[in-house]
Coordinates of C-alpha atoms in Angstrom, one line a residue:
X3 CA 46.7 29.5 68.9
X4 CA 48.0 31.6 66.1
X5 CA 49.8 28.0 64.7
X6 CA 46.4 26.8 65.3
X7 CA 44.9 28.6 63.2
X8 CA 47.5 29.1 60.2
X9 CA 47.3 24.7 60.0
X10 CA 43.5 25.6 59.5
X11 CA 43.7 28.2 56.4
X12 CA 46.8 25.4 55.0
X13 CA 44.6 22.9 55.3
X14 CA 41.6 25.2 53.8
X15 CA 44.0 26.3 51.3
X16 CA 44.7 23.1 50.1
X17 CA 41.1 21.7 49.8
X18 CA 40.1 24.7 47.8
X19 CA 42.4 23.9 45.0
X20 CA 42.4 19.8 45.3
X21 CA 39.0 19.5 45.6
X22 CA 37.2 18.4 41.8
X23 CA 34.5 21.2 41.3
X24 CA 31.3 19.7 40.5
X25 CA 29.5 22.9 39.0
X26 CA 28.9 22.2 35.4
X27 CA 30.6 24.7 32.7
X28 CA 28.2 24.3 29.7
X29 CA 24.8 23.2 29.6
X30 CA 24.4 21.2 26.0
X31 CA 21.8 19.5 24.0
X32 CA 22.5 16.8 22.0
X33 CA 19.6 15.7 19.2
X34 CA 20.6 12.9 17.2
X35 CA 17.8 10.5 16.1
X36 CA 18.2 9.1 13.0
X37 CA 21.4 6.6 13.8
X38 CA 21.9 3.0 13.8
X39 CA 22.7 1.3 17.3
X40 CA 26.9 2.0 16.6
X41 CA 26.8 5.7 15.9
X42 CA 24.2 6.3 18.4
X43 CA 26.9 4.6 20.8
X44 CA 29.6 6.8 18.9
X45 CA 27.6 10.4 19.7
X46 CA 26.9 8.3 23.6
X47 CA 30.6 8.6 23.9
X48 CA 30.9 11.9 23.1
X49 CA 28.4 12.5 25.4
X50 CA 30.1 10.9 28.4
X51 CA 32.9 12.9 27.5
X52 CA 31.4 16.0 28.1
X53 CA 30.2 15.1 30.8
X54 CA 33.6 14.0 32.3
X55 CA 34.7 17.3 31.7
X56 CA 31.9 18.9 33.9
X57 CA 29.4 19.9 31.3
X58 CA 25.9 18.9 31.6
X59 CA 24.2 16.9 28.6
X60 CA 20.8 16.6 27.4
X61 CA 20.0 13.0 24.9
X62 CA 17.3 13.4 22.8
X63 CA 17.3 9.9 21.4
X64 CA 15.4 6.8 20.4
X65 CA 17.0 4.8 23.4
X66 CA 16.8 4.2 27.0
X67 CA 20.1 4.5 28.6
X68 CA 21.7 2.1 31.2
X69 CA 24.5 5.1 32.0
X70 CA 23.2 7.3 35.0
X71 CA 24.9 10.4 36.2
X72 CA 23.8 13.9 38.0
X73 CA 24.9 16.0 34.8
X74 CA 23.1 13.6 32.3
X75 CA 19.5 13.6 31.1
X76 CA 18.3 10.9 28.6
X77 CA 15.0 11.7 26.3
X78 CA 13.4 8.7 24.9
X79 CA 11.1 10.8 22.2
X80 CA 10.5 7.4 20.4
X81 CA 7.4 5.3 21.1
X82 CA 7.3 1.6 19.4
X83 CA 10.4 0.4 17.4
X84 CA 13.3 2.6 17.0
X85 CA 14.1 3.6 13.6
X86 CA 16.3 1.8 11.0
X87 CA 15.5 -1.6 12.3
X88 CA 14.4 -3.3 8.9
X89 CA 16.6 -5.4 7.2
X90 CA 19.6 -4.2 5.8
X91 CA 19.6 -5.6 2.5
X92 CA 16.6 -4.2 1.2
X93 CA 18.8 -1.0 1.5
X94 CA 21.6 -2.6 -1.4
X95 CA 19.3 -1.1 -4.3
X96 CA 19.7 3.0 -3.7
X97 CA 15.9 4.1 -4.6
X98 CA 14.4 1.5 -2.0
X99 CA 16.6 2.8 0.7
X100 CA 15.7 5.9 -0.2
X101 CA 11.9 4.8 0.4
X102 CA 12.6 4.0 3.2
X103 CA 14.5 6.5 4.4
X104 CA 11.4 8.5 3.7
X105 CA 9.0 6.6 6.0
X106 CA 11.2 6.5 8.9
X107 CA 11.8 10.5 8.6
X108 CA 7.9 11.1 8.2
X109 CA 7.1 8.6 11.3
X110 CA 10.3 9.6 13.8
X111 CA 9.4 13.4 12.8
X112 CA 6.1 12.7 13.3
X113 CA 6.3 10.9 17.4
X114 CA 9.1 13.7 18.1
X115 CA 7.1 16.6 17.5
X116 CA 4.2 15.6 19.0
X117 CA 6.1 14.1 22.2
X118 CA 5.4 16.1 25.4
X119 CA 8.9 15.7 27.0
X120 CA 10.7 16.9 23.8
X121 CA 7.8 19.7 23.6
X122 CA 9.6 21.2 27.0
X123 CA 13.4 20.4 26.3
X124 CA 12.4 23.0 23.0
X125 CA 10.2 25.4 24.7
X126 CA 13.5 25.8 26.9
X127 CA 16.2 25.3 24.3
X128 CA 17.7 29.0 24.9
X129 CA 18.8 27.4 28.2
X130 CA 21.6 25.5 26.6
X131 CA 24.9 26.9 25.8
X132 CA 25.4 24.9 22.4
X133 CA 23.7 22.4 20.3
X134 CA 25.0 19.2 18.4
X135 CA 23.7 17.1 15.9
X136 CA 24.1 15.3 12.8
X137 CA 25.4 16.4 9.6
X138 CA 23.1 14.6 7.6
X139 CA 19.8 12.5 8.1
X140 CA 19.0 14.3 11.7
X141 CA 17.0 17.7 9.6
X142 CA 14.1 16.7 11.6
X143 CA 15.9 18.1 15.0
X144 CA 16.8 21.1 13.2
X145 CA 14.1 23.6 13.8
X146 CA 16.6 23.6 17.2
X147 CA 18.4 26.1 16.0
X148 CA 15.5 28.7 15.2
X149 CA 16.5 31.8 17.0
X150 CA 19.0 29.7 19.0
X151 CA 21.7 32.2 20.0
X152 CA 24.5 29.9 21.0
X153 CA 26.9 27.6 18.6
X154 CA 25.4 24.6 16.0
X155 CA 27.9 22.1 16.3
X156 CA 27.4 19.1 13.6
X157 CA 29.1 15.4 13.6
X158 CA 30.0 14.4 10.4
X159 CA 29.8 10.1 11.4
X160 CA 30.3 8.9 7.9
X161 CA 33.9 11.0 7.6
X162 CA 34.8 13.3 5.3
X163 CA 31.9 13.4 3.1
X164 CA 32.0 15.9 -0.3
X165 CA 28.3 17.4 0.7
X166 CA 28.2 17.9 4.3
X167 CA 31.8 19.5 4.2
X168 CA 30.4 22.1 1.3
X169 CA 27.7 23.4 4.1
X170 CA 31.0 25.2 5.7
X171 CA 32.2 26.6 1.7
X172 CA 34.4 23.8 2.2
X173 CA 33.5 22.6 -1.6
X174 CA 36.2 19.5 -1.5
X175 CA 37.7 18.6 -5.2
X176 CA 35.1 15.6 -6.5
X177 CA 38.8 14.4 -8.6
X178 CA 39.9 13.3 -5.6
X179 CA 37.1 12.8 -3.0
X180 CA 34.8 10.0 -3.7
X181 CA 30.7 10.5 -3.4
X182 CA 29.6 8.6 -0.3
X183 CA 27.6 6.3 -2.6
X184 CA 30.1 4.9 -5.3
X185 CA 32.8 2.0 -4.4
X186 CA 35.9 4.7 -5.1
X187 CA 38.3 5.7 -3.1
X188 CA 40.8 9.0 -3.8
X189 CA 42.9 7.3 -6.4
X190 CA 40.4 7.3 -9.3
X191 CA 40.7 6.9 -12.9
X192 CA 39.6 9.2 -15.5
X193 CA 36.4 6.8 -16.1
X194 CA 35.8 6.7 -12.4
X195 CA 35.9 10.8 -12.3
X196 CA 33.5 10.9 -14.6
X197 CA 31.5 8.9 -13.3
X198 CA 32.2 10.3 -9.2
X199 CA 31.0 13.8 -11.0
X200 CA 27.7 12.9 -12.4
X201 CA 27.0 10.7 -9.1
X202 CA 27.6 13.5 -6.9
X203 CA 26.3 16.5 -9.3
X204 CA 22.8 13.7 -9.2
X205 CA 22.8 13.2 -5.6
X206 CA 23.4 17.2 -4.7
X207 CA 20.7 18.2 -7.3
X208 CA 18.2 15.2 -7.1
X209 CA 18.1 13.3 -4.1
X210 CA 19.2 15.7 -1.5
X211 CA 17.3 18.6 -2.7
X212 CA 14.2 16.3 -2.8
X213 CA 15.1 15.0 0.6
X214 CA 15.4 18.6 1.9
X215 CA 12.4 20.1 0.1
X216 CA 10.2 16.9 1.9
X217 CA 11.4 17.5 5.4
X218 CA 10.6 21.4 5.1
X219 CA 7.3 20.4 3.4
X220 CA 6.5 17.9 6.7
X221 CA 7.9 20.5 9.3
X222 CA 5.8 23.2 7.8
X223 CA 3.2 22.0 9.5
X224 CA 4.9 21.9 13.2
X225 CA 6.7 25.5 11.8
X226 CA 4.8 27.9 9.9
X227 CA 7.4 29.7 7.4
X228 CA 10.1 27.6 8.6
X229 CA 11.5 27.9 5.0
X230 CA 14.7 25.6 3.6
X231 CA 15.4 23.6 6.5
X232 CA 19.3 23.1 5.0
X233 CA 20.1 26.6 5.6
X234 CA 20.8 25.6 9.3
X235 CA 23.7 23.5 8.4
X236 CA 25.5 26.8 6.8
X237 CA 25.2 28.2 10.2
X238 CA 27.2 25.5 11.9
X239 CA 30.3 27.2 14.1
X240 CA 31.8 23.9 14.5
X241 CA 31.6 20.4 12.1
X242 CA 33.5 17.2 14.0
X243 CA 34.4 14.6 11.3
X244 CA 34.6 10.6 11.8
X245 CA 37.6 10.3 10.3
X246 CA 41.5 10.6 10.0
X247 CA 44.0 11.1 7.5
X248 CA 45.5 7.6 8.4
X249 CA 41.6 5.6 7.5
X250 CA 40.5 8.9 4.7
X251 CA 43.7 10.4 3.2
X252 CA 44.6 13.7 3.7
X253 CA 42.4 16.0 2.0
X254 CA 41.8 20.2 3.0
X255 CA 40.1 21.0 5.8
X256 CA 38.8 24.3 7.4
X257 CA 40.0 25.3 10.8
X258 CA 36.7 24.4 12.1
X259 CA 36.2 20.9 10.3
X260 CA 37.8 18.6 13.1
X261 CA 38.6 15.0 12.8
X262 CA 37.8 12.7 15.5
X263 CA 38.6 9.8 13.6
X264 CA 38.5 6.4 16.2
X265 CA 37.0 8.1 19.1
X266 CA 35.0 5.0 19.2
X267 CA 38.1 2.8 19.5
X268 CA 39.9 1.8 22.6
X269 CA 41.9 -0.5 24.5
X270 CA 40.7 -4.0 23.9
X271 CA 39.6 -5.7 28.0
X272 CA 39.8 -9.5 28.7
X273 CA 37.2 -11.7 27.1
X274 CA 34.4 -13.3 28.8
X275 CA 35.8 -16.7 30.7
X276 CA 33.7 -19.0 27.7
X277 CA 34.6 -16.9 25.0
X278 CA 38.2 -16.7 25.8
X279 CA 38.2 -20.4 26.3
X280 CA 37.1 -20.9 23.0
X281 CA 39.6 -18.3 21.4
X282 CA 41.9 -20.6 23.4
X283 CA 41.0 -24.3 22.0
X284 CA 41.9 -22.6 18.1
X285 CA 45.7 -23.0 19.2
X286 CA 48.1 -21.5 16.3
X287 CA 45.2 -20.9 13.9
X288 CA 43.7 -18.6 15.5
X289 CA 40.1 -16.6 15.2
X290 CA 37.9 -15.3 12.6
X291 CA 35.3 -13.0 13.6
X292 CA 32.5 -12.0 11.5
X293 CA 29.8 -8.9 12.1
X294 CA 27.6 -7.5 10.1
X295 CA 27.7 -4.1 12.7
X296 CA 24.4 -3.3 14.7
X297 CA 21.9 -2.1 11.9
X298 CA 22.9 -5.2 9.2
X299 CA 21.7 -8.6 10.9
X300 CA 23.6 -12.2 9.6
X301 CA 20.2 -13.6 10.1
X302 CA 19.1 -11.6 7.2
X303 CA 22.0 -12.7 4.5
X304 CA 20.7 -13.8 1.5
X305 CA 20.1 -17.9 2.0
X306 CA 22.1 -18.5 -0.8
X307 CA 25.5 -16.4 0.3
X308 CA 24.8 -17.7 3.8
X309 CA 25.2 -21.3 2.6
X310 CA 28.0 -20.7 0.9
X311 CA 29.7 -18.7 4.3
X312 CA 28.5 -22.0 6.0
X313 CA 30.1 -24.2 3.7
X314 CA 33.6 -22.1 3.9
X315 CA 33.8 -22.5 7.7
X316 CA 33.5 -26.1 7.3
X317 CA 36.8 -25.9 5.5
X318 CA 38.5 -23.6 7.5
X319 CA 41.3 -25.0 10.5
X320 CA 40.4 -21.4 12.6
X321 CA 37.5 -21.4 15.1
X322 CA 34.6 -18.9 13.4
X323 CA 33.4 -15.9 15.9
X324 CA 30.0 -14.9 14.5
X325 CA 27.5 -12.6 15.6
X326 CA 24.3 -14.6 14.4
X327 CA 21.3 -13.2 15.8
X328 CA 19.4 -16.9 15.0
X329 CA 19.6 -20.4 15.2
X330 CA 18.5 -21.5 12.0
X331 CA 21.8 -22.8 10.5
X332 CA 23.5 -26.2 11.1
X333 CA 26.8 -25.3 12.0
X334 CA 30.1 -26.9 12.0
X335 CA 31.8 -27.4 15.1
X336 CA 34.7 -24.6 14.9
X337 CA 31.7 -21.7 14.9
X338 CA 30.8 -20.5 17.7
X339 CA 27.9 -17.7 17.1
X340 CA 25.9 -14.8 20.0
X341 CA 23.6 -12.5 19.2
X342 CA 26.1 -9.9 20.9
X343 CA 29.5 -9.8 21.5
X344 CA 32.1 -8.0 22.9
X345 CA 33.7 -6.3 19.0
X346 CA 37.1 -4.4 20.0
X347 CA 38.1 -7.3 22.4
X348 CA 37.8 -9.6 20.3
X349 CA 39.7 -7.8 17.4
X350 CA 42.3 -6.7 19.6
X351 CA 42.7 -10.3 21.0
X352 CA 46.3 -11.7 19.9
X353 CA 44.4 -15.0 18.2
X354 CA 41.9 -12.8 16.0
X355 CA 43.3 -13.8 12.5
X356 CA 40.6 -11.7 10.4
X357 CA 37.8 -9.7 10.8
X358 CA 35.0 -10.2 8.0
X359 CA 32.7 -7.1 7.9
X360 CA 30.5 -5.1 5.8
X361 CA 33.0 -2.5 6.1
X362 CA 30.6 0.4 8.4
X363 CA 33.0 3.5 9.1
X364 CA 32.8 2.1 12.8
X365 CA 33.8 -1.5 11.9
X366 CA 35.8 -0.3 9.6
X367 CA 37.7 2.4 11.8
X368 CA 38.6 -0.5 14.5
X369 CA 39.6 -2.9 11.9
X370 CA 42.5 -0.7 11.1
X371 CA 43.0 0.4 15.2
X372 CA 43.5 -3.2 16.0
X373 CA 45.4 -3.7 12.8
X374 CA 43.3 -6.6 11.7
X375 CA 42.5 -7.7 8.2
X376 CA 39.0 -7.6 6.4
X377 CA 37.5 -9.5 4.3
X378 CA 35.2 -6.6 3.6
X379 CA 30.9 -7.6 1.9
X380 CA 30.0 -3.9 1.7
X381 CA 26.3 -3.8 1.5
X382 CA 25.2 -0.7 0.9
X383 CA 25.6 3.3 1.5
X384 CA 29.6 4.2 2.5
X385 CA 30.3 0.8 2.9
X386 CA 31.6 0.4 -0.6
X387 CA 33.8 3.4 -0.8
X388 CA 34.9 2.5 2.8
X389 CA 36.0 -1.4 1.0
X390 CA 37.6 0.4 -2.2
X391 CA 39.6 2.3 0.6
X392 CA 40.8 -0.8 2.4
X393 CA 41.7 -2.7 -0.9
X394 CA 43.6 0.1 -2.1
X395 CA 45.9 0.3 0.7
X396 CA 46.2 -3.8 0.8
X397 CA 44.7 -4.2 3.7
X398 CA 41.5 -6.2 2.7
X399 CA 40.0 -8.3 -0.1
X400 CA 36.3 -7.3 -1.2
X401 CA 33.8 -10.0 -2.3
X402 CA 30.4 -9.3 -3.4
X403 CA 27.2 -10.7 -2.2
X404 CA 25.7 -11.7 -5.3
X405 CA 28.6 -13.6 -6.7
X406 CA 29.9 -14.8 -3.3
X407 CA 31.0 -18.6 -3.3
X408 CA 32.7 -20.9 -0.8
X409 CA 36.0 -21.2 -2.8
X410 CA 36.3 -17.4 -3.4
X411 CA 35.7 -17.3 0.5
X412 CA 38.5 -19.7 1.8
X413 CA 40.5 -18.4 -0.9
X414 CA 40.2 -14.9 0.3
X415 CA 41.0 -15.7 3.8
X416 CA 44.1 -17.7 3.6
X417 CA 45.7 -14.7 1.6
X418 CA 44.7 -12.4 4.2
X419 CA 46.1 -15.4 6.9
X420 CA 49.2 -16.0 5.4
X421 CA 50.4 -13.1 3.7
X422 CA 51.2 -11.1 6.5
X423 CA 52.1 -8.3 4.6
X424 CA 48.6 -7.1 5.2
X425 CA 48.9 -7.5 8.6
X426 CA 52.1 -5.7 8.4
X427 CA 50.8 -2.5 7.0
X428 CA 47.8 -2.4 9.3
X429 CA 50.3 -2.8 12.5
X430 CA 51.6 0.6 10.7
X431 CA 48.2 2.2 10.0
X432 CA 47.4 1.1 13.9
X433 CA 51.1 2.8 15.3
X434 CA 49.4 5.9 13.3
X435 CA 46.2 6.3 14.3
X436 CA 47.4 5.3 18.3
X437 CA 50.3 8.2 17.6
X438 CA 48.2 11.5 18.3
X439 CA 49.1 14.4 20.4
X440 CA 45.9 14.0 22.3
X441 CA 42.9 11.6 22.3
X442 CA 40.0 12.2 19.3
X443 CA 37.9 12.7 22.8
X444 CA 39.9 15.4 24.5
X445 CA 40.3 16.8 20.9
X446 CA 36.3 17.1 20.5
X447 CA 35.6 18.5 24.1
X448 CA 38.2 21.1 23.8
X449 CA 36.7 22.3 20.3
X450 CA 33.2 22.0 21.9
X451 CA 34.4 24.3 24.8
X452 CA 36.2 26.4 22.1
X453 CA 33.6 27.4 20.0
X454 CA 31.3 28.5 23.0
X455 CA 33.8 30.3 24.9
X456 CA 33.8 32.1 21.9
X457 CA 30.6 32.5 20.9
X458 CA 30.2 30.3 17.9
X459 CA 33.9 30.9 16.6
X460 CA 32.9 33.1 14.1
X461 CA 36.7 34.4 12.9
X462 CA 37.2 30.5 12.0
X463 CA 34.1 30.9 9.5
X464 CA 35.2 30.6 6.0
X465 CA 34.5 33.6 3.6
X466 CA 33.7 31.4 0.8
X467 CA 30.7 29.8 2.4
X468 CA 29.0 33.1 1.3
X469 CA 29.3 32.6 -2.1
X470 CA 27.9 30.0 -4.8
X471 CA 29.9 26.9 -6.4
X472 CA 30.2 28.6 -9.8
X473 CA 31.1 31.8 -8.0
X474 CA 33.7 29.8 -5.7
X475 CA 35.2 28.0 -8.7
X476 CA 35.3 31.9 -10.6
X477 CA 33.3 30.4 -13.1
X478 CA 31.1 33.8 -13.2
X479 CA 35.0 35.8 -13.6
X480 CA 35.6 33.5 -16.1
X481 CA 32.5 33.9 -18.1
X482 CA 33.1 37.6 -17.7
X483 CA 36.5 37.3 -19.2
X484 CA 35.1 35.2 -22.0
X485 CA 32.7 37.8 -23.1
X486 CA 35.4 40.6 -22.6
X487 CA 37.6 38.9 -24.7
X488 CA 35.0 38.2 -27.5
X489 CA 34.0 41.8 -27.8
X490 CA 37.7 42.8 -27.6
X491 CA 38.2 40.7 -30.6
X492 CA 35.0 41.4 -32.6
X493 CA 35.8 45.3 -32.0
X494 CA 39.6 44.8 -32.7
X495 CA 38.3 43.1 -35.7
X496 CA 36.0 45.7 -36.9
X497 CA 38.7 47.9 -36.4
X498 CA 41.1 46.1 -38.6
X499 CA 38.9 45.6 -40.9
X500 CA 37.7 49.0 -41.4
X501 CA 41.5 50.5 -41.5
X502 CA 42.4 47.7 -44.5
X503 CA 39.2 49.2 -46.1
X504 CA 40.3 52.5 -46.1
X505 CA 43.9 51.8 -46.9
X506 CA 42.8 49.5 -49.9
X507 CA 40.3 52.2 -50.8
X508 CA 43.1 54.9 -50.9
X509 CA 45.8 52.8 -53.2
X510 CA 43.0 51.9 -55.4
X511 CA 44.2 53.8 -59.0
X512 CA 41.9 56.8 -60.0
X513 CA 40.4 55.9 -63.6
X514 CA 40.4 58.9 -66.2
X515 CA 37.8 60.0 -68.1
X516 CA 38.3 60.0 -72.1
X517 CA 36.1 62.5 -74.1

């Protein structure tokens, strides 16, 4: 009986500690809202993560979601058409995107608010145990974190960007790291210094105090006294950046700026049986695949540059992958095109020759994972800076829309065909970024757990977010050394003066008086 019994409490004993528990750690809201379809399935990653590790996770987004599980709860707060589905290339001229910009903000700020589910989900937001968002473009979600007691976690999704980082008193050198908006990359000239200052001194002083000072105007009237909506990215305990020193270059980061650099990426899964049939029939030339990403459509190319991209492929021995969301275009018989298709496995397909891309930090990031060469058309936004990158490290060629032809196009891809040294750096760049002591995901749940554990982190904030850029640079102790030394000299100089006065006065002969 008593054997009985002891084969009961083993058998108890090893349940107890096999078993997975299924009570959920952390309870977490997630608000990200103004995102194209690829970053919104970047942060839906992170969010599946989380969940993997037992934490429960809220989605306040502008999508229904196929992905069902007991810990997750989706919030469609959009009615109508999601945001940021105009066409992409009325974006290439910077005050126009900022227009429109504008709009969507005023009409997703506007549906959000006035939603009734996301009107409970904030009523309760002192339920959660942290909350994550964007570091730039998602203000609207922001009055979140009024009298929110737990941790502000932001993703950075553009990677290491000069004025998200400077939030945390992280103010990165402008010398070395490019503005988000200018077709640099860290190796700039003297001219392109110059001109990487102004931009970013414009953008932190113009546009983004504009943009800032609209959204607090527009939530004023949702949040009485609600103030400078920015100062909520200052209280951030945790910032996770899209990037890597392998796709950014190393640059200084605080102890609580953490990249996560190809989280997106993974290992690429057989093709579909007709697309891997047509990979097939391309023999030794291989593949080309083209994607403009999930905001930018091909459909909406300039005619002209999307003649001349027709006219290429008619030259070209490789069979053309193209996601073409029309069927406008009379195509040769080596392009294949889908509205949708299946991105990583077809760049980490052994036939995939080339990937031509607008160069979006996700297109961009698995280019250089699956170690295949761009021919980059940046359109607008990072893309440029995230093309100056790629051709700096020889490991694309960069054409531009406007001035796009079908010789500079063939010519452009047989060099990045046949000169496999730009292959042969990527297959290094890809052994890099595959080479990490744990996965970006683990990385980002454990820092997510980290900061609420310890209740928002704060010995990992940085004294100098305190202080002002001209107080961080010392330009105040400077100035203060300047006038000290000024009236040091004027007084030293008085002083001199008045001594060779008196000694001058003192040699000077005494004249006599004749009667």
């Amino acid at each position: 009986m008593r054997s009985i019994d002891t084969l009961h409490f083993l058998v108890y004993f090893m349940l107890l500690f096999t078993v997975p528990k299924q009570v959920c750690s952390y309870k977490i809201l997630m608000a990200l809202l103004l995102e194209s379809d690829s970053v919104h399935f970047f942060y839906t990653k992170i969010a599946r993560h989380l969940i993997e590790a037992n934490h429960s996770v809220t989605f306040l987004t502008f999508h229904d979601s196929s992905f069902t599980h007991p810990n997750f709860v989706n919030v469609n707060v959009m009615e109508g058409e999601p945001p940021l589905k105009g066409n992409a290339f009325d974006m290439v001229d910077f005050e126009g995107a900022i227009d429109i910009f504008y709009a969507e903000v005023a009409r997703i700020g506007t549906r959000l608010w006035e939603n009734q589910d996301n009107k409970k989900v904030f009523e309760n937001r002192h339920e959660f145990d942290a909350i994550i968002t964007s570091a730039s473009g998602n203000s609207i979600v922001l009055p979140y974190a009024i009298n929110f007691t737990g941790p502000l976690i932001l993703i950075q999704n553009a990677g290491v960007e000069y004025i998200a980082t400077a939030f945390s008193g992280n103010w990165l050198p402008p010398s070395v790291v490019p503005s988000i908006f200018m077709p640099y990359d860290e190796y700039m000239s003297f001219y392109e210094r110059c001109m990487n200052l102004l931009d970013l001194w414009k953008f932190y002083h113009g546009e983004i105090s504009s943009w800032y000072e609209f959204e607090s105007s527009f939530l004023e009237s949702y949040f009485p006294g609600i103030g400078d909506i920015s100062r909520f990215y200052g209280q951030a305990s945790l910032t996770l950046i899209n990037g890597h020193h392998a796709l950014d270059n190393p640059v200084p980061l605080l102890p609580n700026q953490v990249e996560i650099g190809t989280l997106n990426a993974h290992t690429p899964k057989p093709l579909p049986q007709d697309l891997e049939k047509f990979v097939a029939s391309s023999g030794d030339h291989g593949v080309i695949y083209f994607s403009l990403g999930s905001y930018a459509r091909s459909s909406d190319i300039p005619a002209r540059a999307k003649m001349e991209f027709v006219e290429a492929f008619r030259r070209l021995p490789q069979k053309i992958i193209w996601k073409y969301e029309a069927d406008d275009l009379d195509l040769p018989p080596n392009v294949l095109t889908r509205p949708w298709l299946p991105q990583q496995d077809i760049l980490g397909h052994p036939k995939t020759r080339v990937f031509i891309s607008h160069c979006g930090i996700m297109g961009a990031q698995e280019a250089k994972y699956h170690g295949v060469p761009v021919l980059a058309v940046p359109i607008a936004f990072d893309q440029h800076r995230n093309a100056a990158r790629m051709v700096r490290q020889k490991v694309a060629i960069s054409l531009s829309w406007n001035t796009v032809t079908a010789d500079q196009i063939v010519d452009a891809l047989n060099i990045l065909i046949n000169d496999t040294s730009y292959s042969e750096r990527l297959r290094r760049t890809s052994a890099v970024l595959q080479d990490q002591k744990e996965s970006p995901a683990d990385r980002a749940v454990w820092w997510v757990e980290y900061v609420i554990r310890h209740g928002g982190a704060p010995h990992l904030q940085y004294p100098g977010q305190r202080l002002h850029f001209l107080q961080y640079i010392c330009a105040d102790v400077l100035l203060f050394f300047a006038v000290c030394t000024y009236f040091v000299y004027r007084l030293a100089k008085c002083i001199l003066l008045y001594f060779l006065n008196w000694c001058l006065g003192k040699a000077k002969p005494q004249k006599t008086k004749i009667n």
